[in-house]
Amino acid sequence: MRKFLIVRHLAVLAPSNNGWTKELNHVSWDGREPVYDIRTWNVDHSEYGKGVTLTPKELACLREALLAMQ
């Protein structure tokens, strides 16, 4: 399991059927610079599922794409 630090919890996006939650967080993986991270987490954030990480620039592009969908 990788070493991680949740620098900032940003949002719960959805609950899962197993009690975990899909979240957006700012996370440092293996001591690296924090990235924006979307993935499922268990209740105490000791375990996580597969997810996607985004740099600030990628997050800004995603934001623009989502706003254009409205």
mmCIF file of C-alpha atoms in Angstrom, residues 3 12 16 26-27 31 34-35 37 43-44 54:
data_model
loop_
_atom_site.group_PDB
_atom_site.id
_atom_site.type_symbol
_atom_site.label_atom_id
_atom_site.label_comp_id
_atom_site.label_asym_id
_atom_site.label_seq_id
_atom_site.Cartn_x
_atom_site.Cartn_y
_atom_site.Cartn_z
ATOM 1 C CA LYS A 3 2.038 6.102 1.734
ATOM 2 C CA VAL A 12 -17.895 13.872 -0.549
ATOM 3 C CA SER A 16 -21.097 3.711 -2.052
ATOM 4 C CA HIS A 26 -5.975 17.103 -2.008
ATOM 5 C CA VAL A 27 -3.540 14.230 -1.365
ATOM 6 C CA GLY A 31 5.779 12.293 -0.084
ATOM 7 C CA PRO A 34 -0.150 17.117 -3.386
ATOM 8 C CA VAL A 35 -2.538 16.435 -6.267
ATOM 9 C CA ASP A 37 -7.647 13.058 -6.079
ATOM 10 C CA VAL A 43 -14.840 5.472 6.899
ATOM 11 C CA ASP A 44 -11.517 6.146 8.663
ATOM 12 C CA LEU A 54 -5.276 15.569 -11.281
#
